mmCIF file of C-alpha atoms in Angstrom:
data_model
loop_
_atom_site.group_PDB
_atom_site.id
_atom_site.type_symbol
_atom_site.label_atom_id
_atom_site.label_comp_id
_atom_site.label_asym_id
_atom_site.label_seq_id
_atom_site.Cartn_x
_atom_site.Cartn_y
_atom_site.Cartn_z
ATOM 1 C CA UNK A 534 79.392 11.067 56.706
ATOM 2 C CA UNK A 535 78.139 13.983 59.330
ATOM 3 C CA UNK A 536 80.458 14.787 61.936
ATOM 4 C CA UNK A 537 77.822 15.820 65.376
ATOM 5 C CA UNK A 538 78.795 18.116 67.923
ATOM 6 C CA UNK A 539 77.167 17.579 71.624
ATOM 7 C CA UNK A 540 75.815 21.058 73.049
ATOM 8 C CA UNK A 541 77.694 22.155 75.641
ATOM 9 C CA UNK A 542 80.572 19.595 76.117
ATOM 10 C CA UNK A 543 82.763 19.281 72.526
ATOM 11 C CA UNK A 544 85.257 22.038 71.260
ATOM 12 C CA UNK A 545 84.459 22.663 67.724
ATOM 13 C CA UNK A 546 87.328 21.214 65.607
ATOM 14 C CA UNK A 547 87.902 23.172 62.601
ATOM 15 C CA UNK A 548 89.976 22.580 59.490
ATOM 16 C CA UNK A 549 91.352 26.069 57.220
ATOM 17 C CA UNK A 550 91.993 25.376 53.603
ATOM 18 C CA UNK A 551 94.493 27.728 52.360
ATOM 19 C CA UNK A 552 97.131 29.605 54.343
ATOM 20 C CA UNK A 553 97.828 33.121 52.392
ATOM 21 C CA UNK A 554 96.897 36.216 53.873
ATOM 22 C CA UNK A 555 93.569 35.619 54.611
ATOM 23 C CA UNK A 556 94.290 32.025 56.114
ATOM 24 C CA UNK A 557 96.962 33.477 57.971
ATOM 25 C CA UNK A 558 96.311 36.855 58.998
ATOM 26 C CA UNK A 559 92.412 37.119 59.495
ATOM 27 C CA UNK A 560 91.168 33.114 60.268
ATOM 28 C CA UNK A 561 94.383 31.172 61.398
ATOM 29 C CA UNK A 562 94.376 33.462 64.945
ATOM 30 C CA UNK A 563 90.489 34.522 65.067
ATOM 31 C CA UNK A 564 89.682 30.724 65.248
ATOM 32 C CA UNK A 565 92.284 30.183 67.782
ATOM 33 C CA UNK A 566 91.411 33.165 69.960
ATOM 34 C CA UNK A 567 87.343 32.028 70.167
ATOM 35 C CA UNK A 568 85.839 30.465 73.000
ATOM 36 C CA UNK A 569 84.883 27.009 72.058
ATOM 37 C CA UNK A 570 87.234 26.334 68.958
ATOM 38 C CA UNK A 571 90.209 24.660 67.959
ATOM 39 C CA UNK A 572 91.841 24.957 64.887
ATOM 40 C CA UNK A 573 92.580 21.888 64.199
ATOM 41 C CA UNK A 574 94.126 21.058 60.886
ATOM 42 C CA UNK A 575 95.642 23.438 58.059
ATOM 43 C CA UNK A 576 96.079 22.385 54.362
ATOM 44 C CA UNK A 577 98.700 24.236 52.671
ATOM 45 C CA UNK A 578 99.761 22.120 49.336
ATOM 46 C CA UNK A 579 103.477 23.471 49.029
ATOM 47 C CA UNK A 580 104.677 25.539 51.798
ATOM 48 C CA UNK A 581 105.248 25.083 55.391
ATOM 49 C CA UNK A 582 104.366 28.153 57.179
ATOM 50 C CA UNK A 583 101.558 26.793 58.958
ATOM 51 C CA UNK A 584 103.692 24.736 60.614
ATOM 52 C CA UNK A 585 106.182 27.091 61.542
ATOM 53 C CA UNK A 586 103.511 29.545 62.749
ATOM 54 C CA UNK A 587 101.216 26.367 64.549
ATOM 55 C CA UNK A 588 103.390 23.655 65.218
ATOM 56 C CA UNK A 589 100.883 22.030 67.210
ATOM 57 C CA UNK A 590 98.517 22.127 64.725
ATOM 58 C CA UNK A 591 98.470 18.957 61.958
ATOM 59 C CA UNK A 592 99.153 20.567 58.562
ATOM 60 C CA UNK A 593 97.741 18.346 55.299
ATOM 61 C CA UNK A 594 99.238 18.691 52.017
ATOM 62 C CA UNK A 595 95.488 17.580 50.530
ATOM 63 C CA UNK A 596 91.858 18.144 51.160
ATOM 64 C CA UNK A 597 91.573 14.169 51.493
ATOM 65 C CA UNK A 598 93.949 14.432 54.165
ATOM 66 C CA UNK A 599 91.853 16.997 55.412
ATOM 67 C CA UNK A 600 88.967 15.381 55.218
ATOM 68 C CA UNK A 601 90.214 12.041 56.548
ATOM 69 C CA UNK A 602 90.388 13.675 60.447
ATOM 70 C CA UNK A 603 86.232 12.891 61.185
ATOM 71 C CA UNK A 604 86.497 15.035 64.215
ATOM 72 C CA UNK A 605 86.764 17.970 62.293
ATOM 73 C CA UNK A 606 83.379 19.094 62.143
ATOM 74 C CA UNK A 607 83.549 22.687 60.603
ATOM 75 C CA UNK A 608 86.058 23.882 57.427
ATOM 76 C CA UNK A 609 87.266 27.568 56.467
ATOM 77 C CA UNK A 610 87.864 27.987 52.662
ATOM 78 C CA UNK A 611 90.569 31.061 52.714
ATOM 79 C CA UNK A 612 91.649 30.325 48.851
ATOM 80 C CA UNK A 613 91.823 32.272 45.750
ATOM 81 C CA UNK A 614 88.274 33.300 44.661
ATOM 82 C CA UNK A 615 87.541 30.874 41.654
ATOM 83 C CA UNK A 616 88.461 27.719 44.077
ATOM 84 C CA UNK A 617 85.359 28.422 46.606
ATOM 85 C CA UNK A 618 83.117 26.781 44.802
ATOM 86 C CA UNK A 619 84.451 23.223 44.793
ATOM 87 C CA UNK A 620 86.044 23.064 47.517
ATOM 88 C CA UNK A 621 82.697 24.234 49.388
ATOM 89 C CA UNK A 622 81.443 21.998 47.425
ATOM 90 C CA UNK A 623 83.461 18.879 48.295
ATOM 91 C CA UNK A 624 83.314 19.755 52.428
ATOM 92 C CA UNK A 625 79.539 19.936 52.229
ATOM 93 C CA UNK A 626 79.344 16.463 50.546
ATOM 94 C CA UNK A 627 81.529 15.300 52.763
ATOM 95 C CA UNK A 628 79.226 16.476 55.907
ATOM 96 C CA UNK A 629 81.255 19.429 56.805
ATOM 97 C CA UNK A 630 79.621 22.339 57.842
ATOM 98 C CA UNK A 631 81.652 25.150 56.123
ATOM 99 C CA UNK A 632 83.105 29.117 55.672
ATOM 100 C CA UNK A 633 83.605 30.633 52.950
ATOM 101 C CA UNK A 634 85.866 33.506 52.851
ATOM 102 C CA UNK A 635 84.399 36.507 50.950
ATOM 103 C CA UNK A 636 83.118 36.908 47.869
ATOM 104 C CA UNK A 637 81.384 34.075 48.487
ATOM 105 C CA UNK A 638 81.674 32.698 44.704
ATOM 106 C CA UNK A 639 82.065 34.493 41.645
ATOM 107 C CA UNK A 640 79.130 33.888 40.059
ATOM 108 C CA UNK A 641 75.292 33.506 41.353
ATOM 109 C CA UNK A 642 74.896 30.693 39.840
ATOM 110 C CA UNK A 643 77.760 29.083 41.449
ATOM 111 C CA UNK A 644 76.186 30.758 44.921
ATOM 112 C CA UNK A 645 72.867 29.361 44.088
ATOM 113 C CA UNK A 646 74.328 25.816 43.602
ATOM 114 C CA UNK A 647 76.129 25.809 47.192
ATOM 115 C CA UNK A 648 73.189 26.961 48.847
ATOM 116 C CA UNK A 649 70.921 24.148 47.477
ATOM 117 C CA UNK A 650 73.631 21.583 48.394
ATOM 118 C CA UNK A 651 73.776 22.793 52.044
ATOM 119 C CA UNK A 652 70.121 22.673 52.036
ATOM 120 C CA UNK A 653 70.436 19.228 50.892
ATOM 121 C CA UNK A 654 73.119 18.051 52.807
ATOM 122 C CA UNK A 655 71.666 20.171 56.005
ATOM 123 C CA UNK A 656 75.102 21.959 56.364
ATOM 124 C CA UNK A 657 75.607 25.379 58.121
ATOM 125 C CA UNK A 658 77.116 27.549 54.830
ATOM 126 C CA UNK A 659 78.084 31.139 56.184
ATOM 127 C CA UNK A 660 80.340 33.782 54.353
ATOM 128 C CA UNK A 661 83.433 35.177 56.408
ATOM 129 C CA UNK A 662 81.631 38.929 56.026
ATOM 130 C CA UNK A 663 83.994 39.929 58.814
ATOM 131 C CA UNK A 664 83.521 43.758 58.601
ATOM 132 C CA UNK A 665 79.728 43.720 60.056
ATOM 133 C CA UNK A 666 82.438 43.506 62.890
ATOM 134 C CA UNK A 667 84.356 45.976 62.387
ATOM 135 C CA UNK A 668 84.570 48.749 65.415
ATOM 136 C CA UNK A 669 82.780 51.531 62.913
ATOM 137 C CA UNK A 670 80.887 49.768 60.922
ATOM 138 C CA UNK A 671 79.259 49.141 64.754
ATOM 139 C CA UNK A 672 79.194 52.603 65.375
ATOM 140 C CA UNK A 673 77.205 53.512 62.260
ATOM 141 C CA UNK A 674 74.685 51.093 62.818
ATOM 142 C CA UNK A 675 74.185 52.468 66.346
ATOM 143 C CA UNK A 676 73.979 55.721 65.508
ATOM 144 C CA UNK A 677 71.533 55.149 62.616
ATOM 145 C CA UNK A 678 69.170 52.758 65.191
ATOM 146 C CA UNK A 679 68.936 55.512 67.474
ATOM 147 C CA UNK A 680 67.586 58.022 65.357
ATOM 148 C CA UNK A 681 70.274 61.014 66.023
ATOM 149 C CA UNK A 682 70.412 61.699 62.787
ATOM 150 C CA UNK A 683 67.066 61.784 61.476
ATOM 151 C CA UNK A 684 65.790 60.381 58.427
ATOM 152 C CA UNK A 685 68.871 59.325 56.441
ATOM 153 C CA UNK A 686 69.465 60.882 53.009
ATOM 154 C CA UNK A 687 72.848 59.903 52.049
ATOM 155 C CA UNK A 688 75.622 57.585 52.966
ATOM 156 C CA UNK A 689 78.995 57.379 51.718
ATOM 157 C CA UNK A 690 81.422 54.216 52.375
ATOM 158 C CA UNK A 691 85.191 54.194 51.214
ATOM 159 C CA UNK A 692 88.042 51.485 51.016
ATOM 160 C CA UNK A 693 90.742 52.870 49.638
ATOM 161 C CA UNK A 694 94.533 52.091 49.181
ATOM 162 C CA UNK A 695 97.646 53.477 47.530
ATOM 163 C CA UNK A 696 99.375 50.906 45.530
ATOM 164 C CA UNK A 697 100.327 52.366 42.461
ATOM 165 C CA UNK A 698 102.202 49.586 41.515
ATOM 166 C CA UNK A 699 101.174 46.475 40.194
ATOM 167 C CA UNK A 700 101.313 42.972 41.386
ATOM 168 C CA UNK A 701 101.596 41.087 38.227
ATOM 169 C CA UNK A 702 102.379 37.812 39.990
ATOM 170 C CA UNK A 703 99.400 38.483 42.402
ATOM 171 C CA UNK A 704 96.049 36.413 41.305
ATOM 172 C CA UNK A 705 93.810 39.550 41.916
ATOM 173 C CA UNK A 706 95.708 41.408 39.421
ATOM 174 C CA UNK A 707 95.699 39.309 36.797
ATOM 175 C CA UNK A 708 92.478 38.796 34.421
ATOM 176 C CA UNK A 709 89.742 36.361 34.995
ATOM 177 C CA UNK A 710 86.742 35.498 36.984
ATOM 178 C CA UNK A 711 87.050 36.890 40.337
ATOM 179 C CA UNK A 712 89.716 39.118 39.887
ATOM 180 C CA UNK A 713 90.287 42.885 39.773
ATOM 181 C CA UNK A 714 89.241 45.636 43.387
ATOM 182 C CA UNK A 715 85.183 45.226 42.671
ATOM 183 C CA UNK A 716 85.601 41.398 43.807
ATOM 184 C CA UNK A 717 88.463 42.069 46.649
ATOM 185 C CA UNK A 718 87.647 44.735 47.757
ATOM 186 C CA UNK A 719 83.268 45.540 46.644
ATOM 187 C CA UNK A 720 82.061 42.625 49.192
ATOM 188 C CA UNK A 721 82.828 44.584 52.331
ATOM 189 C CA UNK A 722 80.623 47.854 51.249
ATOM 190 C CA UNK A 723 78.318 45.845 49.654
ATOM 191 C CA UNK A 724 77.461 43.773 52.507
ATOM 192 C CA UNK A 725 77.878 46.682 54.876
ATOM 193 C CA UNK A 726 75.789 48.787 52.593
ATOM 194 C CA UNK A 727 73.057 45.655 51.917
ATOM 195 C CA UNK A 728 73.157 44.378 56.001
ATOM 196 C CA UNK A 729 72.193 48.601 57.375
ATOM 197 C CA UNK A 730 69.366 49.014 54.046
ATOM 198 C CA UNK A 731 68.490 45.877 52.349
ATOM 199 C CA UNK A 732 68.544 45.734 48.518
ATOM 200 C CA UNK A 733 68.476 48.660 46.931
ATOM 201 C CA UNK A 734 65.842 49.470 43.521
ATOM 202 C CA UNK A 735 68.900 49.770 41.199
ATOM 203 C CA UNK A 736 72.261 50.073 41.359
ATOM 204 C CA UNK A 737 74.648 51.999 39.428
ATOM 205 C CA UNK A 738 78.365 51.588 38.540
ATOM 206 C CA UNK A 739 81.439 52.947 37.304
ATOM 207 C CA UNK A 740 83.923 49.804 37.453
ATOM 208 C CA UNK A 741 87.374 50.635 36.066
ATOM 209 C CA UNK A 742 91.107 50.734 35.706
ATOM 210 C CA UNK A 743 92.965 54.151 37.362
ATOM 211 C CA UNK A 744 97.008 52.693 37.462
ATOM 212 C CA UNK A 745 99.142 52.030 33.838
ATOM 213 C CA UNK A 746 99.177 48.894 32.235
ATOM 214 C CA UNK A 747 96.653 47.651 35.010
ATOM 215 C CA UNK A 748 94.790 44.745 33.757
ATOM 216 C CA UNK A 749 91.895 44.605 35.669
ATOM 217 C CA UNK A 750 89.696 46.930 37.834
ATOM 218 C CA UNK A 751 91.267 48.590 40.619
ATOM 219 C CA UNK A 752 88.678 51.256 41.026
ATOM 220 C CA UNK A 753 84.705 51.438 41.693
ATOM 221 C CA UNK A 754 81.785 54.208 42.180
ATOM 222 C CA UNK A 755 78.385 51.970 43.256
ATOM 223 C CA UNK A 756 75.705 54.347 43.453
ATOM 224 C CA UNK A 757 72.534 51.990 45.391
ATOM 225 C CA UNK A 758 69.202 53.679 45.354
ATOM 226 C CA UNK A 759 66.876 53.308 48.147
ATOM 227 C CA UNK A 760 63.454 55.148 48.936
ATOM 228 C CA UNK A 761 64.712 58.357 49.928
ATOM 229 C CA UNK A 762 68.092 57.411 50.583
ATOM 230 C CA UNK A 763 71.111 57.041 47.824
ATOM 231 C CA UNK A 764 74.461 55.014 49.540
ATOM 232 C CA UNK A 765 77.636 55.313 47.259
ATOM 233 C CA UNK A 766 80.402 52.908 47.707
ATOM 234 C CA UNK A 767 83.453 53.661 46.404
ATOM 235 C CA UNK A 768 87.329 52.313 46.356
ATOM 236 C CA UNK A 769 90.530 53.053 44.623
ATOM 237 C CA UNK A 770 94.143 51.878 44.454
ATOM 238 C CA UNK A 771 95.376 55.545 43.913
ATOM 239 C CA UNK A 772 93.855 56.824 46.853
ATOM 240 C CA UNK A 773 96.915 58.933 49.037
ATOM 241 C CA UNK A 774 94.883 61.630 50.189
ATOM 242 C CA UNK A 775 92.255 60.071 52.833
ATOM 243 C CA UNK A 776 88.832 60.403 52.199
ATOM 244 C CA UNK A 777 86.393 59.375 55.090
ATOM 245 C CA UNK A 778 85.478 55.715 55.708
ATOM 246 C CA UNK A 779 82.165 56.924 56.322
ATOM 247 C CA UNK A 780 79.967 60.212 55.821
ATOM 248 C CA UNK A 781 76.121 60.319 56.656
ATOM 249 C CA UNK A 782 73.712 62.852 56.232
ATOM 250 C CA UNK A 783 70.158 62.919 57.469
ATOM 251 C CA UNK A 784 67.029 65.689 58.023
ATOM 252 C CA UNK A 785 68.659 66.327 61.973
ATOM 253 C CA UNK A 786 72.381 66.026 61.368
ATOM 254 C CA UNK A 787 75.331 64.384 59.638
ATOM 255 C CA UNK A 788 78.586 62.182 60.788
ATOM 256 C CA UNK A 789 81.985 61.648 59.541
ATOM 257 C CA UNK A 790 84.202 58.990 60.569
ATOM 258 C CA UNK A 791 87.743 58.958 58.739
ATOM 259 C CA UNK A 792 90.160 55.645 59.414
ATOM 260 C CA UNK A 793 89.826 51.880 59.334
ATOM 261 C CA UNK A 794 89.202 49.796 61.816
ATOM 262 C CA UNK A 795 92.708 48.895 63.596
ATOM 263 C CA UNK A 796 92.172 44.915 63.725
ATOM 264 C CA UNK A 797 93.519 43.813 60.030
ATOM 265 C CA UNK A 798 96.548 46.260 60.950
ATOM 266 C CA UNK A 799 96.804 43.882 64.243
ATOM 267 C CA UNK A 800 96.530 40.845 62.552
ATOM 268 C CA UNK A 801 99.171 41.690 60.116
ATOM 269 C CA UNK A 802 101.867 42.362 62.350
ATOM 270 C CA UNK A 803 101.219 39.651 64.571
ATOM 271 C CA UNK A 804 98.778 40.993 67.208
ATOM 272 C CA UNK A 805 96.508 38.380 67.644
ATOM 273 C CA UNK A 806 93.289 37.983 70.110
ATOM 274 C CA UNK A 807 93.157 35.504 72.978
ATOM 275 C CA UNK A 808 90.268 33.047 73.560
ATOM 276 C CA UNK A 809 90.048 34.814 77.027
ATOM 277 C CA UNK A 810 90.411 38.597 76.304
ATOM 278 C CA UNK A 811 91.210 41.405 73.877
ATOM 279 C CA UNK A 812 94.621 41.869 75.265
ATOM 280 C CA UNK A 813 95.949 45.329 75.853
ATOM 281 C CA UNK A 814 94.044 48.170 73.392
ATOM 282 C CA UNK A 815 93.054 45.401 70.871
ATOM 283 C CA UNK A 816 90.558 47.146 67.873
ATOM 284 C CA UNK A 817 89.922 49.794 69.873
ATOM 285 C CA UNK A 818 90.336 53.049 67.338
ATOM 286 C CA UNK A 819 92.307 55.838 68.643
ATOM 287 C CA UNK A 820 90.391 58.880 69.894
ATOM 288 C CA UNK A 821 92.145 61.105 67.015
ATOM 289 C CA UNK A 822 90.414 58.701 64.218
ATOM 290 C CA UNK A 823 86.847 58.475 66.053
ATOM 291 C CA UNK A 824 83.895 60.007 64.119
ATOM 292 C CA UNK A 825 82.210 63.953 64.156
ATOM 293 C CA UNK A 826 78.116 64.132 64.826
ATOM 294 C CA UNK A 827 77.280 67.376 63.716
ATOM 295 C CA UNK A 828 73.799 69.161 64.983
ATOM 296 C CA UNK A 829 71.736 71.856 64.620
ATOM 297 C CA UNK A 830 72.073 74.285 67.530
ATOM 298 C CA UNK A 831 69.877 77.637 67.144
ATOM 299 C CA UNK A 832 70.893 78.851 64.097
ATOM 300 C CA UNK A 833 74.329 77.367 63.490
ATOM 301 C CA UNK A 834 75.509 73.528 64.522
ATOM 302 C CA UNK A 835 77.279 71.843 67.044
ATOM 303 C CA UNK A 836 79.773 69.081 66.636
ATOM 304 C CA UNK A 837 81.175 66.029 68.801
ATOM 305 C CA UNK A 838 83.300 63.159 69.260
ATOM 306 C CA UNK A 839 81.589 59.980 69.171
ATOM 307 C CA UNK A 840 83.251 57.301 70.804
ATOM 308 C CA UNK A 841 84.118 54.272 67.999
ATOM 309 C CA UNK A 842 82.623 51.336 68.943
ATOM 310 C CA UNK A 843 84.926 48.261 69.844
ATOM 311 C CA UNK A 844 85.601 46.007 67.075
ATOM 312 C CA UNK A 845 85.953 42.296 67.617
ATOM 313 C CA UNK A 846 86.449 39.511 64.371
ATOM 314 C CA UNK A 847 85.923 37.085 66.927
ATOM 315 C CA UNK A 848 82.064 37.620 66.727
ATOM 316 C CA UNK A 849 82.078 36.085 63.531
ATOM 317 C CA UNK A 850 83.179 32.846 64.895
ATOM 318 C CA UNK A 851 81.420 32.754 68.184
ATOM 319 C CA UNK A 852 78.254 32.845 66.123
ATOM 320 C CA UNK A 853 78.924 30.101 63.774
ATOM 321 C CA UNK A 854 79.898 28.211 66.735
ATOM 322 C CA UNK A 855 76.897 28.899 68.750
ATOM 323 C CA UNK A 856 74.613 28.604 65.538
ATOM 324 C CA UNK A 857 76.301 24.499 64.663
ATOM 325 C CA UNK A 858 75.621 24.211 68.858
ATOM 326 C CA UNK A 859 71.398 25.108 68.431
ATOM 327 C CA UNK A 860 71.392 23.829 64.580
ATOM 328 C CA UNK A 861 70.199 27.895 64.191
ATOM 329 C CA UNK A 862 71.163 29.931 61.006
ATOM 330 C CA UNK A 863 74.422 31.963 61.379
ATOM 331 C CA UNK A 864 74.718 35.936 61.855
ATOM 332 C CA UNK A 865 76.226 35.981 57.767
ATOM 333 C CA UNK A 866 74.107 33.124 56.016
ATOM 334 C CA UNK A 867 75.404 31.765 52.237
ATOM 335 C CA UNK A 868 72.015 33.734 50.934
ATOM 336 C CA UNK A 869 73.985 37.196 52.274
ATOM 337 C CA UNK A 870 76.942 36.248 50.460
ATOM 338 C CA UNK A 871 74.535 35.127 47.238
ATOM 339 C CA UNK A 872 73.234 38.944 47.743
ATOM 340 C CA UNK A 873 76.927 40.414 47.430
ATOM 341 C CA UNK A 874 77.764 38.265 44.327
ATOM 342 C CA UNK A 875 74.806 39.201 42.521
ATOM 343 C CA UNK A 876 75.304 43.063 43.471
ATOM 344 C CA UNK A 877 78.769 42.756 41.907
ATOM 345 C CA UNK A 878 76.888 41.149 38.699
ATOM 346 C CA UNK A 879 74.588 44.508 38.418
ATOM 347 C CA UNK A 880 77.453 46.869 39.123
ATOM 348 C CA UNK A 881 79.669 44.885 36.161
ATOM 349 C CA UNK A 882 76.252 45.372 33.861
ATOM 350 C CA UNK A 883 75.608 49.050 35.129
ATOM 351 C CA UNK A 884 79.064 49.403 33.610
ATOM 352 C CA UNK A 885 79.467 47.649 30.890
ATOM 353 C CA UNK A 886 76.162 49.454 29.564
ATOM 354 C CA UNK A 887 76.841 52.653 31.054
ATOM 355 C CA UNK A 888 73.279 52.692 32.519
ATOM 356 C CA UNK A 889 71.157 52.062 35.527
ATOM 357 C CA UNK A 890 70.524 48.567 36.285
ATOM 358 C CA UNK A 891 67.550 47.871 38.532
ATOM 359 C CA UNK A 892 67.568 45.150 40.933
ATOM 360 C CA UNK A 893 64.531 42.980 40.439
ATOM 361 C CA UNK A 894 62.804 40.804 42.825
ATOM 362 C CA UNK A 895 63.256 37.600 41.525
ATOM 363 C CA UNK A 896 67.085 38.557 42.413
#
């Protein structure tokens, strides 16, 4: 069964599996607050804080209740990583188009497989990448485009946090496939790294444990190489001290941009978009975070603010709206997410084997 949507006249219903953080802080109100989209059904097996939070919205206790509501044309997966799979899986068959929160799998095969059944079933797949929307991330991307910099020799990307206690009740803490800071954590520099450069020659890793009696990773140095360019990712859990979010340096100049972008903060305390505006200040980075461009100027250098671009989540879902409307690919297609997965693979290899893994082209 294929649920249609008429161009131009029907609001995209949409049904979110899983109501956790991600289901309730980053797609719950980013659905509701695009143009064009109703969040329409929540599945949350046990609790009832979707319904406290929506209590408009119909909450089902099982994806068959889910499923059941034929006017729900596209479906968010926001669950733990190792349930993507099949439940992507079961929407597609079921002639949903579908979202996958990131990583998009946690294995390539498993990526592979969901691709082949979209292309079968001739479902939209896309991968909730949301940070290609983040404010600066933007302003990176920008600044690269227009060539201030010069030829670009290095650039740095950090996530870090300071937790240096452990979750042991938390599923990313505990051992097993999809688990550990490389899988939470990796996808958003990856996919930054991979959208600004492509895929890199080789990659090399250092994936590994910083905090006592941790039981999975909860640190990573990537090192990708690139023709004349080397981009190192890196995140820790027992990171206090801030180090920039980003750092570029080309032949004319180099920029430094410490801070994150202000939207998850938002969206965890409760600031949420509307479908009509941003509402007062929303991700807009405060002037004291925005980034340094530094210059040559005679023989010493000049440096300036450069305004952070706006960030907006919201992007993510006009686009897979407008992409089910024209039956086009969306911005973040499953074979970006399939690229993130198997970057995680190499960087798990590079090591295991304490060596440089390169990145073939039948990846």
């Amino acid at each position: 069964m294929t649920v249609h949507l008429q161009r131009g006249c029907d609001v995209l219903r949409v049904g979110l599996i899983g109501f956790g953080l991600a289901g309730q802080a980053f797609h719950a109100p980013t659905i509701r607050g695009t143009v064009g989209m109703e969040l329409a059904c929540i599945l949350e097996r046990s609790r009832s804080l979707a319904q406290q939070k929506y209590p408009g919205v119909c909450v089902a206790r099982t994806l068959e209740e889910l499923l059941a509501d034929e006017t729900i044309r596209l479906v968010v997966v926001a669950t733990p990583n190792t349930s993507h799979f099949d439940l992507a899986r079961q929407c597609m068959m079921a002639g949903r188009d579908v979202v996958v929160d990131k990583p998009f799998t946690t294995t390539t095969q498993e990526a592979r497989e969901l691709i082949h059944i979209a292309e079968r079933q001739k479902r939209l797949l896309a991968v909730y990448h949301n940070r290609r929307w983040d404010g600066d991330f933007a302003t990176v991307k920008k600044l690269i485009a227009s060539g201030t910099l010069g030829r670009l020799v290095a650039y740095e990307s950090h996530y870090d946090r300071f937790r240096p206690q452990l979750r042991p009740s938390a599923w990313r803490e505990q051992p097993g496939p999809g688990s550990g800071i490389l899988y939470d954590l990796g996808p958003h520099l990856i996919d930054q790294a991979t959208t600004l450069f492509g895929v890199p020659k080789s990659v090399t890793a250092d994936v590994f444990a910083q905090r006592d009696g941790a039981q999975v990773d909860d640190a990573f140095d990537l090192r990708f190489e690139y023709p004349g360019l080397r981009a190192t990712l890196r995140s820790s859990m027992l990171a206090l001290a801030a180090r920039p979010r980003f750092l570029l340096h080309g032949m004319q100049g180099s920029f430094v941009k410490y801070g994150m972008d202000p939207q998850e903060e938002f969206l965890r305390r409760g600031e949420f978009p509307s479908s009509t505006d941003w509402g007062p200040h929303w991700g807009e980075d405060p002037e004291e975070q925005w980034g340094l461009l530094s210059v040559p100027e005679g023989n010493s250098s000049a440096t300036k603010k450069v305004h952070t671009e706006r960030g907006d989540y919201r992007g993510f879902y006009a686009n897979v709206r407008d992409a089910i409307a024209r039956g086009e690919p969306p911005a973040v297609t499953a074979k970006d997410g399939l690229r993130t997965i198997r970057a995680i693979e190499l960087a798990l290899e590079s090591s295991r084997e304490r060596c440089t893994v390169p990145w073939s082209e039948s990846d």
